[in-house]
XYZ file of C-alpha atoms in Angstrom:
546
model
C -131.961 -11.996 230.758
C -131.182 -14.361 233.830
C -130.773 -12.810 237.556
C -127.126 -13.824 237.425
C -126.504 -11.856 234.426
C -128.920 -8.760 235.559
C -126.679 -8.989 239.048
C -122.759 -9.159 237.301
C -124.054 -6.202 235.543
C -125.127 -4.334 238.705
C -121.716 -5.563 239.729
C -119.452 -4.067 236.947
C -122.224 -0.489 237.172
C -121.098 -0.314 240.298
C -117.576 -1.160 240.525
C -117.081 1.323 237.224
C -119.321 3.818 239.263
C -116.551 3.674 242.242
C -113.804 4.002 239.826
C -115.158 7.564 239.024
C -115.867 8.283 242.690
C -112.877 9.833 243.741
C -111.413 13.503 241.121
C -108.131 12.372 240.677
C -106.408 14.299 238.429
C -102.433 16.341 237.942
C -104.013 19.432 238.619
C -105.704 17.944 242.367
C -102.456 15.883 243.154
C -100.352 19.120 243.061
C -102.761 21.105 245.212
C -102.346 18.145 248.357
C -99.861 19.307 250.618
C -98.431 18.025 253.525
C -99.813 19.328 256.392
C -102.905 19.277 255.092
C -106.252 18.341 257.217
C -108.136 14.919 255.985
C -111.299 17.708 255.265
C -109.269 19.318 253.386
C -107.999 16.844 251.204
C -111.549 15.235 251.180
C -112.781 18.230 250.338
C -110.442 18.019 247.114
C -110.139 14.557 245.725
C -113.847 13.629 246.929
C -114.910 10.449 248.876
C -112.094 8.213 249.683
C -112.340 4.310 248.552
C -110.907 2.653 251.067
C -109.717 3.706 255.049
C -107.903 2.416 257.322
C -106.309 2.969 260.523
C -103.635 1.628 263.091
C -101.895 3.579 266.048
C -99.685 6.168 265.227
C -101.195 7.100 261.588
C -104.653 6.808 259.441
C -104.955 5.911 255.727
C -107.216 7.138 253.080
C -107.450 5.622 249.401
C -108.648 7.211 246.363
C -109.252 5.721 242.950
C -109.928 6.591 239.398
C -110.153 5.169 236.022
C -108.363 7.681 234.058
C -105.637 5.395 232.326
C -103.598 8.387 231.935
C -103.146 9.674 235.294
C -102.791 7.922 238.741
C -105.263 5.500 239.408
C -104.818 4.463 242.560
C -103.786 7.505 245.485
C -102.715 6.329 249.055
C -102.579 9.529 251.239
C -101.482 8.754 254.808
C -102.242 11.059 257.636
C -101.045 11.314 261.557
C -102.683 13.719 264.177
C -105.273 13.955 261.471
C -102.309 16.117 259.584
C -100.660 14.810 255.590
C -97.266 13.215 256.537
C -96.836 11.338 252.934
C -98.693 10.204 249.051
C -97.853 7.027 246.993
C -99.948 6.855 243.793
C -100.306 3.898 241.340
C -100.807 3.893 238.046
C -103.812 1.158 236.394
C -104.741 -0.568 233.601
C -108.809 0.600 233.845
C -109.647 -0.393 237.163
C -107.241 -3.108 237.596
C -104.146 -1.781 239.494
C -100.838 -3.077 237.828
C -98.315 -5.221 239.446
C -97.372 -3.490 242.951
C -94.817 -6.061 243.537
C -92.591 -4.857 240.537
C -93.276 -0.970 241.569
C -92.291 -1.820 245.194
C -88.902 -3.867 244.211
C -88.089 -1.009 241.398
C -89.315 1.868 244.320
C -86.183 -0.627 246.795
C -83.883 -0.830 244.406
C -84.337 3.315 243.570
C -83.406 3.972 247.223
C -80.984 1.452 247.488
C -78.922 3.782 244.082
C -80.424 6.995 246.170
C -78.718 5.836 249.474
C -75.390 5.023 248.124
C -75.146 8.079 245.693
C -75.643 10.242 249.117
C -73.140 8.526 250.775
C -70.447 8.761 248.215
C -71.953 12.595 248.015
C -71.508 12.968 251.725
C -67.967 11.828 252.053
C -66.982 14.369 248.221
C -68.435 17.088 250.182
C -66.717 16.761 253.868
C -63.488 15.708 251.635
C -63.835 19.281 249.551
C -63.757 21.284 253.223
C -61.061 19.071 253.969
C -58.392 19.630 251.421
C -54.992 17.814 252.233
C -56.603 16.645 255.593
C -59.105 14.215 253.745
C -55.848 11.924 253.751
C -55.832 12.072 257.463
C -59.265 10.752 257.852
C -58.799 8.116 255.420
C -55.969 7.267 257.131
C -58.074 7.615 260.389
C -60.490 4.995 259.147
C -57.457 2.553 258.208
C -56.047 2.646 261.421
C -59.447 2.537 262.915
C -59.760 -1.075 261.008
C -56.133 -2.081 261.811
C -57.336 -1.839 265.999
C -60.548 -3.488 265.509
C -58.116 -6.753 264.862
C -55.382 -6.034 266.875
C -57.653 -6.143 269.651
C -59.320 -9.610 268.995
C -55.744 -10.908 269.418
C -55.952 -10.404 273.100
C -58.837 -12.954 273.230
C -57.120 -15.707 271.718
C -54.581 -15.130 273.721
C -57.005 -15.467 276.513
C -58.295 -18.736 275.513
C -54.483 -20.373 275.250
C -54.143 -19.850 279.113
C -57.526 -20.684 279.752
C -56.738 -24.240 277.297
C -53.227 -24.384 279.077
C -55.062 -24.692 282.584
C -57.400 -26.802 281.949
C -54.526 -29.077 280.691
C -52.932 -29.244 283.932
C -56.083 -29.888 286.239
C -54.819 -26.633 288.495
C -51.389 -28.096 289.267
C -49.940 -25.005 288.050
C -46.705 -26.459 288.420
C -46.513 -28.256 285.025
C -48.319 -25.157 283.367
C -46.030 -23.988 280.543
C -46.892 -20.707 278.599
C -49.549 -18.935 280.831
C -47.265 -15.887 281.857
C -46.328 -15.665 278.089
C -49.639 -15.689 276.658
C -50.795 -13.381 279.766
C -48.380 -10.907 278.742
C -48.834 -10.913 274.812
C -52.717 -10.183 275.608
C -52.127 -7.177 277.610
C -49.542 -6.729 274.738
C -52.014 -6.409 271.849
C -54.113 -4.741 274.205
C -52.603 -1.718 274.211
C -51.048 -2.079 270.986
C -54.749 -2.411 269.352
C -55.482 1.007 272.110
C -52.677 3.188 270.753
C -53.333 2.578 267.059
C -56.836 3.496 267.765
C -55.814 6.644 269.463
C -53.392 7.427 267.074
C -56.695 7.322 263.812
C -58.597 9.131 266.677
C -56.450 11.601 266.651
C -55.984 12.214 262.793
C -59.451 11.711 262.605
C -59.552 14.866 265.000
C -57.025 16.969 263.509
C -59.206 16.350 260.075
C -62.793 17.653 261.572
C -61.811 20.632 262.803
C -60.194 21.794 260.140
C -63.764 20.776 257.929
C -65.236 22.016 260.984
C -63.630 25.975 260.907
C -63.587 25.858 256.932
C -67.218 25.173 256.788
C -68.271 27.531 259.616
C -66.016 30.273 258.160
C -67.018 29.753 253.950
C -70.964 29.791 255.879
C -70.244 33.277 257.596
C -68.728 34.892 254.665
C -71.398 33.690 252.378
C -73.947 34.936 255.059
C -72.484 38.610 255.019
C -73.623 39.174 250.899
C -76.392 37.913 251.229
C -80.132 40.099 250.947
C -80.826 41.204 254.009
C -84.417 40.408 253.429
C -83.272 36.749 253.835
C -81.971 37.300 256.792
C -84.924 38.566 258.306
C -87.315 36.120 256.906
C -85.723 33.535 258.661
C -83.935 34.696 261.774
C -80.543 35.144 263.112
C -81.340 32.070 265.364
C -82.816 29.801 262.771
C -78.959 30.741 260.790
C -77.157 30.404 263.544
C -78.286 27.083 264.465
C -77.421 26.119 261.099
C -74.119 27.287 260.776
C -73.289 25.899 264.867
C -75.173 22.601 263.814
C -74.388 21.784 260.733
C -70.441 22.305 261.301
C -71.040 20.564 264.521
C -71.990 17.434 262.981
C -69.677 17.432 260.397
C -67.270 17.281 263.018
C -69.041 14.415 265.377
C -69.344 12.354 262.232
C -65.560 12.206 260.769
C -64.118 12.351 264.446
C -66.100 9.469 265.767
C -68.509 7.991 263.712
C -66.052 7.498 260.485
C -63.616 5.464 262.111
C -66.117 4.066 264.505
C -67.736 2.612 261.684
C -64.258 1.218 260.090
C -64.220 -0.978 263.309
C -67.782 -2.328 263.324
C -66.956 -3.419 259.758
C -63.936 -4.900 260.570
C -64.694 -6.255 264.094
C -67.204 -8.913 262.387
C -64.675 -9.806 259.900
C -62.882 -11.070 262.797
C -65.381 -12.982 264.995
C -65.715 -14.995 261.682
C -62.071 -16.119 261.693
C -61.909 -16.762 265.223
C -65.446 -19.029 264.531
C -63.239 -20.918 262.206
C -60.684 -21.325 264.819
C -62.993 -22.240 267.706
C -66.549 -24.083 267.812
C -68.611 -22.937 264.388
C -71.447 -24.003 266.055
C -71.241 -22.163 268.730
C -70.361 -18.664 266.399
C -73.685 -19.254 264.635
C -75.562 -19.697 267.527
C -74.002 -15.395 268.221
C -74.958 -14.917 265.007
C -78.614 -15.251 265.119
C -79.669 -12.307 267.613
C -77.246 -10.335 265.514
C -78.615 -11.097 262.402
C -82.365 -10.577 264.307
C -80.444 -6.872 265.144
C -79.981 -5.845 262.000
C -83.626 -6.719 260.655
C -84.673 -4.747 263.116
C -81.676 -1.793 262.571
C -82.769 -1.911 259.046
C -86.244 -0.912 259.763
C -84.733 2.228 261.659
C -83.880 3.836 258.447
C -84.868 4.860 255.036
C -87.064 7.524 253.578
C -89.612 7.523 256.497
C -86.992 7.990 258.955
C -84.554 10.337 256.716
C -87.985 12.933 256.360
C -88.886 12.133 259.772
C -85.553 13.386 260.838
C -86.382 16.379 258.469
C -89.281 17.524 260.471
C -87.626 17.230 263.955
C -84.744 19.593 262.862
C -87.224 21.714 260.660
C -89.238 22.039 264.136
C -86.097 22.670 266.297
C -85.121 25.965 264.025
C -88.130 27.335 264.556
C -88.262 27.128 268.406
C -84.932 28.318 268.436
C -84.491 31.056 266.389
C -87.964 32.111 268.466
C -85.862 31.378 271.308
C -83.481 33.740 270.664
C -85.651 36.340 269.794
C -88.389 35.793 272.788
C -84.757 35.645 275.667
C -83.524 38.602 273.924
C -86.813 40.692 274.447
C -87.732 40.013 278.026
C -86.338 42.956 279.417
C -88.586 44.928 276.881
C -91.248 42.867 277.377
C -91.699 42.850 281.174
C -91.578 46.754 280.638
C -94.671 46.753 278.721
C -96.735 43.948 280.017
C -96.923 42.040 276.462
C -95.461 39.006 278.370
C -98.420 36.487 277.307
C -98.628 37.949 273.894
C -94.804 37.549 273.297
C -95.100 34.348 274.379
C -97.900 32.666 272.271
C -95.170 32.399 269.587
C -92.158 30.486 271.022
C -94.978 28.619 272.639
C -96.053 27.933 269.438
C -92.768 26.528 267.932
C -92.495 24.594 271.457
C -95.761 22.305 270.830
C -94.615 21.581 267.094
C -91.268 20.736 268.315
C -92.993 18.462 271.136
C -95.206 16.939 268.508
C -92.775 16.044 266.009
C -90.379 14.631 269.189
C -92.779 12.593 270.560
C -93.838 11.135 267.046
C -90.244 10.633 265.724
C -89.508 8.919 269.178
C -93.304 6.262 268.827
C -92.198 5.534 266.039
C -88.188 4.053 266.748
C -90.158 2.882 270.152
C -90.857 -0.741 268.973
C -87.622 -1.377 266.106
C -85.783 0.235 269.218
C -86.996 -2.023 271.675
C -86.777 -5.166 269.422
C -82.855 -4.283 268.432
C -81.751 -3.599 271.583
C -83.465 -6.984 272.967
C -81.517 -9.156 269.739
C -78.236 -7.607 270.501
C -78.278 -8.103 273.962
C -79.284 -11.482 274.480
C -76.243 -13.279 272.253
C -75.702 -14.986 275.774
C -78.765 -16.660 275.591
C -78.273 -17.638 272.996
C -75.413 -19.522 273.712
C -76.318 -20.984 276.952
C -79.026 -22.382 274.738
C -76.512 -23.747 272.234
C -74.584 -25.447 275.678
C -77.620 -27.297 276.308
C -78.627 -28.675 272.837
C -74.916 -29.212 271.133
C -72.638 -30.135 274.914
C -75.729 -32.494 275.160
C -75.623 -34.695 279.000
C -71.918 -33.910 279.631
C -69.819 -31.287 278.576
C -65.989 -31.616 277.407
C -63.015 -29.995 278.296
C -63.025 -28.558 275.067
C -66.704 -27.608 274.536
C -66.417 -25.800 277.618
C -63.634 -23.934 276.733
C -64.812 -22.541 273.320
C -67.961 -21.929 275.249
C -65.976 -19.721 278.068
C -64.093 -18.104 275.165
C -67.569 -17.176 273.239
C -68.895 -16.189 276.706
C -66.119 -13.534 277.277
C -65.876 -12.343 273.407
C -69.772 -11.569 272.920
C -70.235 -8.222 274.537
C -67.939 -7.207 271.597
C -70.214 -8.510 269.158
C -73.078 -6.404 271.260
C -71.000 -2.719 271.312
C -70.300 -3.384 267.565
C -74.022 -3.458 266.967
C -74.640 -0.512 268.871
C -72.409 1.577 267.842
C -73.408 0.394 263.606
C -76.919 1.311 265.077
C -75.796 5.245 266.205
C -73.659 5.546 262.842
C -76.627 5.373 260.817
C -78.450 8.240 263.073
C -75.428 10.131 263.216
C -75.141 10.083 259.263
C -78.629 10.974 259.092
C -77.801 13.876 261.080
C -75.008 14.780 258.774
C -76.759 14.831 255.457
C -79.655 16.997 256.643
C -77.693 19.543 258.228
C -75.850 18.935 254.803
C -78.457 20.145 252.721
C -79.701 22.853 255.163
C -75.703 23.782 255.054
C -76.752 23.817 251.070
C -80.052 25.847 251.083
C -77.769 28.600 252.968
C -74.439 28.628 250.840
C -76.897 27.871 247.047
C -78.937 31.819 248.100
C -77.775 33.976 245.667
C -75.265 36.855 247.164
C -76.143 40.832 246.653
C -73.546 41.806 243.695
C -71.692 44.419 244.927
C -70.937 47.481 242.933
C -67.275 47.917 242.439
C -67.953 51.631 241.060
C -69.928 52.787 243.873
C -71.937 56.081 243.104
C -73.612 58.982 245.778
C -77.357 59.921 244.770
C -77.751 63.374 244.620
C -80.787 63.916 247.027
C -83.129 61.662 249.604
C -85.767 61.388 246.472
C -87.287 57.733 245.967
C -88.266 56.281 241.932
C -89.799 53.257 241.108
C -90.708 52.353 237.540
C -92.209 49.331 236.554
C -91.141 47.496 239.575
C -92.240 43.796 239.508
C -91.040 41.432 242.183
C -91.939 37.411 243.209
C -90.636 36.073 246.584
C -88.653 32.575 246.250
C -91.377 29.535 245.349
C -94.206 32.400 245.219
C -96.936 31.521 242.035
C -97.604 34.988 241.758
C -95.335 38.921 242.103
C -95.846 40.673 245.133
C -95.174 43.704 243.525
C -96.563 43.719 239.955
C -95.349 47.065 237.436
C -95.803 49.220 240.394
C -94.105 53.155 239.635
C -93.869 55.628 241.948
C -92.093 58.822 242.076
C -91.421 60.951 246.108
C -89.694 63.607 245.483
C -86.801 64.536 248.134
C -89.132 65.591 251.649
C -92.079 63.988 250.703
C -93.763 62.150 253.782
C -95.211 59.079 251.894
C -97.746 56.750 253.579
C -98.038 52.802 251.903
C -101.936 51.865 252.995
C -103.306 48.511 251.622
C -104.605 45.277 252.557
C -102.734 42.927 254.586
C -100.380 41.380 251.738
C -100.534 43.868 249.327
C -96.771 44.400 249.104
C -96.359 47.476 251.198
C -93.195 46.000 253.651
C -92.112 44.359 250.063
C -91.921 48.228 248.455
C -90.149 49.475 251.588
C -87.809 46.429 251.860
C -86.779 46.850 248.002
C -85.761 50.666 248.324
C -83.283 49.747 251.229
C -82.049 46.945 248.495
C -83.401 43.941 251.468
C -84.351 42.389 247.546
C -83.531 43.279 244.765
C -86.204 43.639 242.439
C -86.607 41.307 239.047
C -87.878 43.902 237.085
C -87.777 47.266 236.851
C -85.559 49.578 238.870
C -85.097 51.851 242.282
C -83.238 54.600 242.377
C -82.769 56.900 245.288
C -81.709 60.235 244.541
C -80.645 59.228 240.464
C -79.129 56.638 241.001
C -80.116 52.922 240.880
C -79.766 51.040 244.423
C -77.626 48.472 242.881
C -75.070 50.843 241.903
C -75.056 52.551 245.653
C -72.444 50.407 247.818
C -74.052 48.770 250.637
C -72.167 51.598 253.085
C -73.159 54.520 251.833
C -77.228 52.883 251.127
C -77.090 52.147 254.651
C -76.448 56.364 255.072
C -78.857 56.999 253.627
C -81.602 55.003 254.715
C -83.134 54.763 258.337
C -85.361 51.529 258.218
C -87.767 50.096 261.109
C -88.478 46.317 260.805
C -92.258 45.344 260.918
C -90.869 42.795 263.533
C -88.633 44.260 266.134
C -84.634 43.189 265.969
C -82.941 43.187 269.234
C -79.755 43.652 269.280
C -77.076 43.212 271.988
C -75.517 46.542 272.210
C -78.880 48.316 272.310
């Protein structure tokens, strides 16, 4: 055998062995969770075949030759914690066309974004009822006001044209006063139309906000106390207030501003046909660059970052409420350091996501801000390029017009950028609201029974928390006679608190029954059940009236 053949065989063996180096299986892929460290991931997946770094993140790549499962898995880490995982299917050791996959993923993302926007409007209009027509009217009025607001600039151009025509001999001027008053009149008209649109949008927004808060509070009052205890009052209150507040801002301001932002460029393009189109195109170049930067600040990654940011903010809010309410008790028992620990951890987590989100947005935001504010620079460059050695009166007049009107384009692009952020906040807020509203209520009996005594009976009780892989308690049967004193003793996580919670009906059993005085707790009204049971929480809850 020739040396070249031997070398090729060795290379083939090395290549094939590298394909089998990683333990990529469906089971292992399902274990990988957000927040895992790189050491934990390597312990599960095996040695990575490739590793890369940048300023903010690290990427590990794992490969396998199994054609029935993912052949390449990329896992990204920020601060040594898993943030994203992406798998590619392969044929043997050769990757399929990733460009096709990326294109399909991009098209899917666009479709999903469109569906989310439609779903967002549909959800908000569900709460608006007949007030949705006011919201629709507000966007129409806002768009009309955008077109009307551009008319004064045309008359200002006419004034400048007349001034240049008479060469400062104003006795020969005709129509300057008329043009001036028309400019003022259309400016006032545009403001009136826009304010009318804002009045309509605010009325609709306030109604939606009130309906959302009412619906959420009515539903929360029917939820199991176990859910309230596990989530925390601070977190739930933040969802109620912030979700509704985000929708109020979106309907009252963002929707009309989006209509203005879409109508204004159309009006500017029409004006470009009237004036020097070359200058108009020069104005659009930095606007297009800014739009590219703005597009990079949206998408799934940003939505996920926003979600994590809101999660950490919720936790910090919940811990802050509990800590501040408990300050008098904390001082009395001298437990300041210990009580502050959870609050401090929540602050640290919030700091991590805030800094990460800010760093992620830093470069594209600087690029966007620089681009949209450099329109004036491009106009000056155009003056030198197209004006030549001598600027004519007509070219100078058009140049002055674009210098005056370009701030509108800058403001429009800035509004679009902030509108995108506001929309993401609303989508995230509605999702959190949906998580609460989709929680199953405790069914209240219509024919309440009275327990005959204080005995407690648990028969074949089985219960599992939502999302848990195994039961918290499994086929437990206990008989406690009236007057007996019973203590549940066992290791942490053994189900002691869960059993006690089900006796008080903080949760409903999945299987079996819990009875007090011979009556199933589901057949006792909530008020009567609370009269029968005294409950000391594992984590103390401090109420304002206590």
